[in-house]
PDB file of C-alpha atoms in Angstrom:
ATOM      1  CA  UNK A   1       0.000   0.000   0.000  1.00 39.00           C
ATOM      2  CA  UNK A   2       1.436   3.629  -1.066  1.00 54.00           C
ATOM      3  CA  UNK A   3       1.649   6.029   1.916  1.00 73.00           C
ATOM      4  CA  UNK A   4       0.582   9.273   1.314  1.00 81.00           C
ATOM      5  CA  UNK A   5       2.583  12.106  -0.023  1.00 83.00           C
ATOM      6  CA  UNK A   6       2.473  15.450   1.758  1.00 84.00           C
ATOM      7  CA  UNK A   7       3.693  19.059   2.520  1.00 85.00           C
ATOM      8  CA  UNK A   8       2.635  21.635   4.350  1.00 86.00           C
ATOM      9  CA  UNK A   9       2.129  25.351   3.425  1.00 85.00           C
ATOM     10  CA  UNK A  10       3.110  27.907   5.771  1.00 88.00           C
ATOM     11  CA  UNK A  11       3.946  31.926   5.985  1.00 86.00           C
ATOM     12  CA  UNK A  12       7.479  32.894   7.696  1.00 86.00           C
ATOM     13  CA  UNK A  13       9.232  35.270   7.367  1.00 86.00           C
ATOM     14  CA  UNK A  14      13.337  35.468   8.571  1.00 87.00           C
ATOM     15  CA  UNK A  15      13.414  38.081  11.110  1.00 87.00           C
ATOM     16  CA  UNK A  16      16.994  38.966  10.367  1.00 89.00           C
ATOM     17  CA  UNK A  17      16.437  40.221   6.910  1.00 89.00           C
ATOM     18  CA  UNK A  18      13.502  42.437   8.622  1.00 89.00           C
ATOM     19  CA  UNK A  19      15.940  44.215  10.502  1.00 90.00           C
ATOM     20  CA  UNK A  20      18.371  44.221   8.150  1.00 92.00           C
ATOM     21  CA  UNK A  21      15.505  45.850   6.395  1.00 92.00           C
ATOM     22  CA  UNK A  22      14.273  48.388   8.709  1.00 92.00           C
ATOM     23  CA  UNK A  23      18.429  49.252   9.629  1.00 93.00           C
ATOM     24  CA  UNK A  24      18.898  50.179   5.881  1.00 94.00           C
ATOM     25  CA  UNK A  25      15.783  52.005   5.932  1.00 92.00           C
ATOM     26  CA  UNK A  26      17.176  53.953   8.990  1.00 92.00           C
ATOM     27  CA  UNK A  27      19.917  54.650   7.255  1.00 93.00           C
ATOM     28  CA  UNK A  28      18.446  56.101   3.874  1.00 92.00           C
ATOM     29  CA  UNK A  29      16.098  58.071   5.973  1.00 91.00           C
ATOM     30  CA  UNK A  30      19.061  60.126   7.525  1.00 91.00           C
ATOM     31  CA  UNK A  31      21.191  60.622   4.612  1.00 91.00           C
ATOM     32  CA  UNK A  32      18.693  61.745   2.275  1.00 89.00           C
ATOM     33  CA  UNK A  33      18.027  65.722   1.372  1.00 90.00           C
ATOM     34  CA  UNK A  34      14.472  65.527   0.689  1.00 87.00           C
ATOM     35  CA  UNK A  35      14.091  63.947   4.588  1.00 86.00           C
ATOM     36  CA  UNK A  36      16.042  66.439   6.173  1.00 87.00           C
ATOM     37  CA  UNK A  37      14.055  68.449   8.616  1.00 84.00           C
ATOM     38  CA  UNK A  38      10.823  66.590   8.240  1.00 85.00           C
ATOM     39  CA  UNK A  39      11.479  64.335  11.444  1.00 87.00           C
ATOM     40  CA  UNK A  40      10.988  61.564   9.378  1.00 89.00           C
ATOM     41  CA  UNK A  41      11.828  58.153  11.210  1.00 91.00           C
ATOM     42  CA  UNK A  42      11.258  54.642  11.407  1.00 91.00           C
ATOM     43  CA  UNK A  43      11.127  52.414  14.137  1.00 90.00           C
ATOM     44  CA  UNK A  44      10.558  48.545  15.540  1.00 86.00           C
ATOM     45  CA  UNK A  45       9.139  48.228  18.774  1.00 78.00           C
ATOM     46  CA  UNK A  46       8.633  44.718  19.816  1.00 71.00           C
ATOM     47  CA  UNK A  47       5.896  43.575  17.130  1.00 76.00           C
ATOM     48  CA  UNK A  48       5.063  47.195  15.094  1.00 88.00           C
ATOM     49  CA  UNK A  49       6.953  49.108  12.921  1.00 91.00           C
ATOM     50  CA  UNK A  50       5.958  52.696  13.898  1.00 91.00           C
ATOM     51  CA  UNK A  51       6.825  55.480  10.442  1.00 91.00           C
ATOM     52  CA  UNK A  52       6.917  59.161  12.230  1.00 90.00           C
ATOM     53  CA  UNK A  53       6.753  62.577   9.676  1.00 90.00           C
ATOM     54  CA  UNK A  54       5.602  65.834   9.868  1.00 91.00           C
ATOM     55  CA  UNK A  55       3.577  65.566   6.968  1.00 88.00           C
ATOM     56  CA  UNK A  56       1.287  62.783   5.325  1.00 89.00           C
ATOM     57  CA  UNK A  57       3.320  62.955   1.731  1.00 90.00           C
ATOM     58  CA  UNK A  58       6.605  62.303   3.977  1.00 91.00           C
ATOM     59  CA  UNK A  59       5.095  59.421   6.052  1.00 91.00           C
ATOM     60  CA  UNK A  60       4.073  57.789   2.930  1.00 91.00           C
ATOM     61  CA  UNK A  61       7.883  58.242   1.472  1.00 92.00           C
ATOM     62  CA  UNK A  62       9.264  56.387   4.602  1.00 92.00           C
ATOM     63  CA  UNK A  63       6.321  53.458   4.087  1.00 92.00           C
ATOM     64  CA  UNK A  64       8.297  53.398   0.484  1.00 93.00           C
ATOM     65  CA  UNK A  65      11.571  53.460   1.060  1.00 93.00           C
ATOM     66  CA  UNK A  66      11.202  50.504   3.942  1.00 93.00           C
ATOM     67  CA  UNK A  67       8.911  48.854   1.484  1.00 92.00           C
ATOM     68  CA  UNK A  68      11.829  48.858  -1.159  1.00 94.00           C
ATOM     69  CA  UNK A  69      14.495  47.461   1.149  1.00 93.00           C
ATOM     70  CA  UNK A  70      12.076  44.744   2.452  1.00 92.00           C
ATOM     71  CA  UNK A  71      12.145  43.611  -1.290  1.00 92.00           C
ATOM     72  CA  UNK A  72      15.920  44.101  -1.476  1.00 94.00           C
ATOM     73  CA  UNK A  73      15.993  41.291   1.277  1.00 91.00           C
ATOM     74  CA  UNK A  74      13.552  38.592  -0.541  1.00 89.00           C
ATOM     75  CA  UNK A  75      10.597  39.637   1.673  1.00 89.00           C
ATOM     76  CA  UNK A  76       7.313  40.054   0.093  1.00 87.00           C
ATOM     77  CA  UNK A  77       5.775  42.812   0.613  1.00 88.00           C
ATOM     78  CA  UNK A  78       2.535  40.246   1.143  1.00 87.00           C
ATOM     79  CA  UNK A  79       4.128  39.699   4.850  1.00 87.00           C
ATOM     80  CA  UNK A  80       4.238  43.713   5.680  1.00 88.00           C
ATOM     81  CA  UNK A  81       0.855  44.908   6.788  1.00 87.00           C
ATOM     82  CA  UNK A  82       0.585  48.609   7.133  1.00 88.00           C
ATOM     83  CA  UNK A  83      -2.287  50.579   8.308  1.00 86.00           C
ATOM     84  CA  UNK A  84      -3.338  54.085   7.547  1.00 91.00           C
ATOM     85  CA  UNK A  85      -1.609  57.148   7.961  1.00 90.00           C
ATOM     86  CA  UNK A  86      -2.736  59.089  11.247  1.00 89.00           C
ATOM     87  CA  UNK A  87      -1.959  62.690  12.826  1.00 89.00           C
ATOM     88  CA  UNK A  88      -0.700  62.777  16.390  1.00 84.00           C
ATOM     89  CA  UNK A  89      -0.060  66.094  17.780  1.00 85.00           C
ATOM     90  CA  UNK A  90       2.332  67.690  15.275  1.00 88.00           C
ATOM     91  CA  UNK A  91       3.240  64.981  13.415  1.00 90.00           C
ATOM     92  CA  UNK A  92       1.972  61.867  10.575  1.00 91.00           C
ATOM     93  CA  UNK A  93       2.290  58.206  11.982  1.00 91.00           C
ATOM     94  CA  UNK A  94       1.901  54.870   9.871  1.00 91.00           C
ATOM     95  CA  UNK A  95       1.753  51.418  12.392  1.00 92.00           C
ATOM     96  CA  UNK A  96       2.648  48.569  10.051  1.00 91.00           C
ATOM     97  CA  UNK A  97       3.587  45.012  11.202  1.00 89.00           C
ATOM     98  CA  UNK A  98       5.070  41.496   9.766  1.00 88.00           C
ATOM     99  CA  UNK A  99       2.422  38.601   9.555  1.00 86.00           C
ATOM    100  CA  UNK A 100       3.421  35.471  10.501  1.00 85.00           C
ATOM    101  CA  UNK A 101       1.957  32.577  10.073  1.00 85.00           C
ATOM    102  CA  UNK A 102      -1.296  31.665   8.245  1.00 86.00           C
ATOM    103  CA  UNK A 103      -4.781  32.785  10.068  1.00 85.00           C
ATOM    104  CA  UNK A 104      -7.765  31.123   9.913  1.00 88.00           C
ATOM    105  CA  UNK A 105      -9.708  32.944   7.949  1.00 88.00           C
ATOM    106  CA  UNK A 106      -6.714  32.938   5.448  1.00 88.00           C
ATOM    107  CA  UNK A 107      -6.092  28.988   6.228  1.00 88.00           C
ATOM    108  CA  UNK A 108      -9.876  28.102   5.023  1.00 89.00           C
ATOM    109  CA  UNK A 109      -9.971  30.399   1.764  1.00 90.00           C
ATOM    110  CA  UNK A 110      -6.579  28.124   0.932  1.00 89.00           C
ATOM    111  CA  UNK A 111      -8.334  25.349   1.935  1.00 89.00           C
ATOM    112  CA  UNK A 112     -11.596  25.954  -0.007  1.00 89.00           C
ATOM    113  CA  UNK A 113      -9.458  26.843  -2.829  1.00 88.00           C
ATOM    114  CA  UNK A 114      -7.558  23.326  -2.891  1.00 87.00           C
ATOM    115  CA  UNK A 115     -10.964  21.579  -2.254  1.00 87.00           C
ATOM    116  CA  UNK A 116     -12.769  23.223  -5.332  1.00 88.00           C
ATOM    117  CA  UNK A 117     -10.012  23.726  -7.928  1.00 86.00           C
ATOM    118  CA  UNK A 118      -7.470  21.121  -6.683  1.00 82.00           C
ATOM    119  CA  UNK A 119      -7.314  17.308  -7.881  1.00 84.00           C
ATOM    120  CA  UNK A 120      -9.989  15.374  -5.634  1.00 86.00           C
ATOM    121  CA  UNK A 121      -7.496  12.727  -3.914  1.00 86.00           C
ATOM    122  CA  UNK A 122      -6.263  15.765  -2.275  1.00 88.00           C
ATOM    123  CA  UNK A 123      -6.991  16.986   1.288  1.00 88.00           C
ATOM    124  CA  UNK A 124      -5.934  19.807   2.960  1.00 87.00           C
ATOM    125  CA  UNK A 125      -5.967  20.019   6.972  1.00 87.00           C
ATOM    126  CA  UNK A 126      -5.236  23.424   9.003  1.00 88.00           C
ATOM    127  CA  UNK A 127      -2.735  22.855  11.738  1.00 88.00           C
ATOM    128  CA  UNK A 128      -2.117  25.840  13.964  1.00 84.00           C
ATOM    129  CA  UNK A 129      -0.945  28.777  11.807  1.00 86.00           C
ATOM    130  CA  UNK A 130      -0.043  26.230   8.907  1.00 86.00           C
ATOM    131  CA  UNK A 131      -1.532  23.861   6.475  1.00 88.00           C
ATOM    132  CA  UNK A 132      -0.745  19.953   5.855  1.00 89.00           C
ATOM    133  CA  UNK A 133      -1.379  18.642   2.065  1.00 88.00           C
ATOM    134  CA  UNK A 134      -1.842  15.324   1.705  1.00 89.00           C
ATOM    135  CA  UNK A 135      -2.828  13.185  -1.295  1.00 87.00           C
ATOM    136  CA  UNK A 136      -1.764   9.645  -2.905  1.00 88.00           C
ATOM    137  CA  UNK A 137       0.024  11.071  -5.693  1.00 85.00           C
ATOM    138  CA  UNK A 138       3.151  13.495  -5.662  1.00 86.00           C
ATOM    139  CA  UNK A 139       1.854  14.778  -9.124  1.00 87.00           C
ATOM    140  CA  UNK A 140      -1.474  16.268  -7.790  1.00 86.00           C
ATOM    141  CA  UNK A 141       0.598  18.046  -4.922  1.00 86.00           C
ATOM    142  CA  UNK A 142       2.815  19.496  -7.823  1.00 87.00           C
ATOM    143  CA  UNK A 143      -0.772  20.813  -9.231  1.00 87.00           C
ATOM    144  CA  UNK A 144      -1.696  21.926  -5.891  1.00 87.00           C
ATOM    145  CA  UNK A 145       1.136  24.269  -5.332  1.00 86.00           C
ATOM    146  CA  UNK A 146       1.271  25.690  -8.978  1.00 86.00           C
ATOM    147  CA  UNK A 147      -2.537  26.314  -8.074  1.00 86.00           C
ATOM    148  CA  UNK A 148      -1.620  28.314  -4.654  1.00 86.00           C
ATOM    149  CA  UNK A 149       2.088  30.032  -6.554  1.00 85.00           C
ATOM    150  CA  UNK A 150      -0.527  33.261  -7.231  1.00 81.00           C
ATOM    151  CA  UNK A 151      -2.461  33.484  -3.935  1.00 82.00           C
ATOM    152  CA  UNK A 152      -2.899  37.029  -3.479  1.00 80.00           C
ATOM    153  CA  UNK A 153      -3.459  37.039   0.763  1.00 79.00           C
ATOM    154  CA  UNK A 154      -0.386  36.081   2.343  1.00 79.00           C
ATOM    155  CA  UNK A 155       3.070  35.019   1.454  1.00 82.00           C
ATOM    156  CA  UNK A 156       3.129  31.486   1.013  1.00 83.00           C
ATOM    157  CA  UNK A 157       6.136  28.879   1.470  1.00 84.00           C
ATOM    158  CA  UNK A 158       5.216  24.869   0.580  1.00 84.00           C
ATOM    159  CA  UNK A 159       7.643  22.788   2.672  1.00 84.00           C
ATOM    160  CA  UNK A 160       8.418  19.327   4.396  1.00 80.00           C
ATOM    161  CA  UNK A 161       7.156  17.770   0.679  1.00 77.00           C
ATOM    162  CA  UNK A 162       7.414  13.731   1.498  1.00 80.00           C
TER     163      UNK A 162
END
């Protein structure tokens, strides 16, 4: 009797490269001209990545620029969730944070997605904040993960394929 073939699908992101990231962001952000004197910053406290300006157009610029250096790094810019820009006292802030992991909401979508456009051997189970893949036939995981290679709501990463 075969066993079944698997993988699982999950959304991680290397936390070094995110600081590497936000460190060259730091960086551009004090060198260039068209910052100077706009008390444009960027920093990470614990889980948010807090963008300070004194104007809306300038808080934007800083989403950019750390935007562009995630990229740099191999992250996608899927994994960086920013929110809208806000005024506090004199100044324009943008909270933005790194997802991790797959939620649930996300995790069923993918699920309903392999279950109605996926081969029918395969079955997808959610486990945690990641998904396991299983099926009788390496070929139809191959089709499942050229299915999910577009998936417009997270970052995903298909690994542990057995």
């Amino acid at each position: 009797m075969a066993k079944d073939s698997t993988f699982d699908i999950v959304s991680t992101v290397d936390k070094q490269e995110v600081s590497n990231a936000l460190n060259q962001a730091q960086k551009e952000i004090a060198q260039r001209y068209d910052f100077k004197g706009t008390g444009a910053e960027i920093d990470f406290s614990g889980e948010k990545i807090l963008m300070r300006a004194n104007s809306e157009e300038r808080v934007k610029a800083v989403e950019d620029v750390f935007g562009s250096k995630l990229v740099k790094r191999g992250i996608s810019l899927k994994s960086f969730d920013s929110g809208e820009p806000y005024a506090s006292g004199k100044e324009h802030r943008i909270e933005g944070l790194i997802k991790e992991g797959i939620d649930q909401p996300t995790a069923k979508k993918i699920s309903k997605i392999i279950r109605d456009e996926g081969p029918k051997s395969v079955k997808a189970t959610i486990q945690g904040d990641e998904l396991r893949v299983s099926s009788k036939s390496r070929d139809d995981l191959q089709s499942v993960i050229a299915l999910l290679k577009d998936f417009d709501d997270a970052d995903l990463q298909f690994v542990n394929m057995r």
